[in-house]
């Protein structure tokens, strides 16, 4: 249940509402989105209690609205905040007319290798760099990334090109370390419901890229974002990256319906990762163009100078030439739907 | 197994190859795609027999190649025929640079209603008309369409507007009747593996629109198309219309990866039906644009003058205004990917 | 909508109710389950009309109840008929305490081969014989069965062993032919929504084994059964045989929850085919025992004397020894849940 | 890659093999399952390097076998350890002839409530108690459990009844706390690929109950277990609890094929949670019996004294009477498949 106070109500009225809730053994949390005071009741309450409470609270001075969030009310929702949330990232304002193109290898494998890729994708117009320093791996025996060394390498690439870097964080204990280097904290698909991790990134002031779980409904994705917003961090980008289905031609099935649906429900930006979904580089350009046409605010693509010798996900990485022609093809599609891919100042 | 004869080989050599196969108890069928003679062995044979046969046949005069189609060889495949198959349909050459936009209601409900919708979508630039006269219904008690009356109504709309009509055929016995009225025979998702029906439409000279089953893999879709081609009808359009997944926000999950994958495997045109996949009209424009950006050769959308009183699928039908703005939005996307939506001669 | 007349009401009252419905342009069909007269309204009507009609009809003499079947009312439902439907099949009363064990090869490949398998499974206690004469095949080039010859072979096995035979029918035109030989008409998974076929088997007096589609919900399975019952054939067994999921270890995922769910909703018997779901013979015994423990009324298993040389589905066929030990293991499980596998009179 | 040394080889030979691997820039880890020395190479290496290494190592004294675990070799596998792993838990030896029945509420809601349920299920023959103190919740606003208070309550129930307690741990930082109270650490479905958490429980000496993710393949489940074993904790029970499919009649689709498949691949015990899969209590008894018949080593069921007022998952919790009759029904099924449900000493 949420209690929304009138914008101008004095603190004493907020306190009174809190007292009323405490009188029922509840422990409301005060959330302050925009310029409003909202009291969130975290405890589960019966429909009966809810009805009684609602009546009592509406009678108090300063109370604007009481709503049962079990329906649809959420910090992430359009009902709560209708204007789109935009996130400034380098030269791109994510969530505005701008389209963010993030490129880079699956994993940072070496300084030379990463710098080489960064040089190329930067010169071809990428708006941000991606790369993995901490890699989640299905098998305990797979390459798990360079760790902090990888972060430092990415940071040097940022210095060189002035491009923000996006990298994954795997566990709560690593959040501070990763946040010290990265511009955007990525929560991977496997961790979409790692609630401790969500709350920890919610406590930082870094934008978060939240990937949809392989098995997760769009409602669950929104509720995971809600975990982050509820801690005070509103800079969350949602990322569609494919779901599991019976089809085996692709690694996962890219669900582009997610774009218009999420846009309908939430004010948060929505980006698409066609590389992980497709699992095959030859499908990436079609899906990237489709994502932009569907209304996505950005795409993440994997690019590698020699994909076939990449330590992970080489099969789905574009070559430099592939990325070049994707950038050429993507611009007219962005224009066709009223969007722009911001170019580097020269 | 397939045995491909040399293009110029005399009939006697074909006969000799057939004799050799019959000597093993097999009953090869002669297929004549393009100007070649190909012997298809329908019986399942063991790997051992295949190896023996292959050796024996390759030694015969006039035999160009012996291949085990269990791998990839199929009439539908790019290996067999690399140049795209194009299907002339009204002013649109499906499979070429042209984009086919097919519009109309889910079901033909009345002459007046259908004519009204046809007038509108024709004037807004639709390239073909769709509508259901025979409707497959999950429940035996639902409205099953007007039958032949519906076909006649559609035919009158064709006369008036010069637009080809596409309509579903449900059972082998109805194929001749539907083919007498319709320009394109549609096989619905539920019938994708109704092999008797596939063979019956394969015996006609009408183009076929073959919809992917709700839980059919792309390979199975291609093999169903193969049933039609194997009967001599090469005018088949494949249609992605959403698959079943765990996600409940959409009626089905539109799998746009299908477009580049099918294009890779087959020379047949590929179209997309975003209406049935989405199940909600507000998602249709995004998905239609995405389909064209992904490389589809056409889209099918449901349009209704008063969707909320439609007898079926009203929730997913665009209004006339919705269709109008979709047409406006679709043109620049088509141009951005080097395609055109052919306009009516004025 | 359904109108249930009082059990003892005179024909004139039934006629009056029919007249009232016709006055609204509807064409009710008279169904006579048990000893009652029920009028089914096949046309789709708006909620508003339904409300008006309901009021008018309830005021007529002889009308017991008016219900909107869009909710739950169906011929297949427990609400309509609570006592279990039982189907006598050889020495087994399917749907009673008896467990039906049906065994045989995927396809009838030759008289000698089938007779050999039939001899073995009959002597080991099978209650019915299965085998395919008309085979649905994903590829047009696969072995499609012996056709009528296969039916004749199965019929001779029935003569010899006194066991009923179950075989698939693929298209409406073949129904009469198959019904001339078979004791049970099987509708395969791909044809679960082949409505013309469902209606044709609904017109026969043969029991029907209706397999769940790979992509079909349990509600859709029930509605497909409804097609058969609505034509007057109430002898329908529902068959769970696995659904498509992301898991690739099995051919399909056997959904044993289907057993208690279907039993809750319907009076029809429910059987399970673990062979097609598993796709691997070593999984069949566990799943067969689980099916009986879950409350299934029978199982269908594929058995072959030399599975590795079977023309189809050999990988999932039990050997004779495997079937023998399954029968030994199944009996105590059946007893443990209060069921019996009827033995042959000796 | 794994290098298995001969059982009796001297340490110097192990050191020599390690040196050889380090010479290639690799950092092998020494694992000592049973009485053998095995060197695991964690780094990813190319097929070419693997071939070269393999040849070199096989030539060294004391090396018994070199295998590329990318194929099938894993600590969890039958190839590595064929005899079943058994885990002593109260009076039950999990993985032996014994069947473990674990019962309790979804969440510990209060001392009185939990004790009441514990009294009842203990007297009815439960072999272990389950309950949630830390609850993963899709929404940040749902009840998240009593935390350490809940653990203390469970511990008091253990004292009273002498039954081991099983409870979920959500994040690495909580592992020590939960391990101080609980007999078995449960990893929930959402955390199956929370690798930091897996490694942390792998560092404890507590048995682990590892639940399959909602969309995780069985291979992925085994690889997650591998994470735990690789840290030295071999006491892992795998738990099937339903996967996500298109079917909406159940919360998830219980995949009982998992039981025979996992048993084929691994020496670890396999248990089944029918409550979470079904989502409806009336389906639980059928599925529990089916699980035991399929060969499961145990079941977990949710039981509540007044399910309808439970704070979570009440809909799927058995009543006390329901649990009582399940226990009665389960015993003959266990016997029928050669298993026992150990009874409390009286």
Short mmCIF file of C-alpha atoms in Angstrom, two decimals, chain B residues 2 29 31 41-44 69 75 136-144 171-173 190-191 193-196 199 213-217 220 223-224 226-227 230 244 311, chain C residues 2 29 31 41-44 69 75 136-144 171-173 190-191 193-196 199 214-217 220 223-224 226-227 230 244 311-312:
data_model
loop_
_atom_site.label_atom_id
_atom_site.label_comp_id
_atom_site.label_asym_id
_atom_site.label_seq_id
_atom_site.Cartn_x
_atom_site.Cartn_y
_atom_site.Cartn_z
CA UNK B 2 18.54 -37.17 -53.33
CA UNK B 29 10.18 -40.02 -57.05
CA UNK B 31 11.24 -34.10 -59.09
CA UNK B 41 14.21 -41.35 -52.16
CA UNK B 42 11.30 -41.18 -49.81
CA UNK B 43 11.97 -44.31 -47.82
CA UNK B 44 14.10 -44.08 -44.72
CA UNK B 69 18.89 -34.58 -47.41
CA UNK B 75 13.65 -27.82 -52.28
CA UNK B 136 -10.56 -22.18 -37.00
CA UNK B 137 -11.93 -21.86 -33.50
CA UNK B 138 -10.63 -23.42 -30.31
CA UNK B 139 -14.17 -23.89 -29.06
CA UNK B 140 -16.75 -25.73 -31.15
CA UNK B 141 -19.29 -23.10 -30.13
CA UNK B 142 -17.54 -20.01 -31.48
CA UNK B 143 -18.40 -18.16 -34.68
CA UNK B 144 -16.84 -20.07 -37.54
CA UNK B 171 -9.35 -28.66 -44.66
CA UNK B 172 -8.38 -30.54 -47.79
CA UNK B 173 -11.98 -30.78 -49.01
CA UNK B 190 -2.79 -24.77 -36.16
CA UNK B 191 -2.59 -26.47 -39.55
CA UNK B 193 1.55 -29.75 -39.85
CA UNK B 194 -1.74 -30.80 -41.38
CA UNK B 195 0.11 -32.68 -44.06
CA UNK B 196 -2.93 -33.66 -46.10
CA UNK B 199 -0.27 -31.52 -50.10
CA UNK B 213 2.81 -23.06 -35.74
CA UNK B 214 2.68 -21.67 -32.23
CA UNK B 215 5.29 -24.11 -31.11
CA UNK B 216 6.95 -25.04 -34.32
CA UNK B 217 10.62 -24.63 -34.90
CA UNK B 220 9.69 -27.61 -39.06
CA UNK B 223 9.80 -28.84 -43.84
CA UNK B 224 6.09 -27.99 -44.02
CA UNK B 226 8.77 -28.52 -48.46
CA UNK B 227 5.54 -30.55 -48.53
CA UNK B 230 7.38 -31.18 -53.40
CA UNK B 244 4.18 -19.66 -27.32
CA UNK B 311 -16.73 -10.88 -33.53
CA UNK C 2 -26.57 -23.29 -22.94
CA UNK C 29 -28.64 -27.13 -31.47
CA UNK C 31 -27.89 -31.93 -27.37
CA UNK C 41 -26.30 -21.68 -28.86
CA UNK C 42 -23.42 -21.84 -31.24
CA UNK C 43 -23.41 -18.24 -32.37
CA UNK C 44 -21.33 -15.69 -30.52
CA UNK C 69 -20.52 -21.68 -21.32
CA UNK C 75 -19.94 -31.32 -22.29
CA UNK C 136 2.43 -38.04 -39.75
CA UNK C 137 5.95 -37.01 -40.65
CA UNK C 138 7.63 -33.64 -40.31
CA UNK C 139 9.49 -34.20 -43.55
CA UNK C 140 7.66 -35.12 -46.74
CA UNK C 141 10.41 -37.58 -47.50
CA UNK C 142 10.11 -39.78 -44.41
CA UNK C 143 8.44 -43.18 -44.27
CA UNK C 144 4.71 -42.60 -43.99
CA UNK C 171 -7.30 -36.82 -42.23
CA UNK C 172 -11.08 -36.68 -42.43
CA UNK C 173 -11.19 -38.71 -45.62
CA UNK C 190 -0.23 -32.31 -34.50
CA UNK C 191 -3.92 -32.77 -35.26
CA UNK C 193 -6.80 -28.68 -33.46
CA UNK C 194 -7.62 -30.17 -36.84
CA UNK C 195 -11.26 -29.40 -36.28
CA UNK C 196 -12.56 -31.10 -39.42
CA UNK C 199 -15.79 -33.60 -36.08
CA UNK C 214 2.89 -30.04 -28.25
CA UNK C 215 1.85 -26.44 -27.87
CA UNK C 216 -1.60 -26.86 -26.41
CA UNK C 217 -2.88 -25.85 -23.04
CA UNK C 220 -7.50 -26.25 -25.42
CA UNK C 223 -12.14 -27.82 -26.01
CA UNK C 224 -10.87 -30.16 -28.73
CA UNK C 226 -15.63 -30.93 -26.76
CA UNK C 227 -15.68 -30.93 -30.58
CA UNK C 230 -20.62 -32.22 -29.41
CA UNK C 244 7.57 -28.28 -25.84
CA UNK C 311 12.15 -47.14 -39.09
CA UNK C 312 10.97 -44.49 -36.64
#
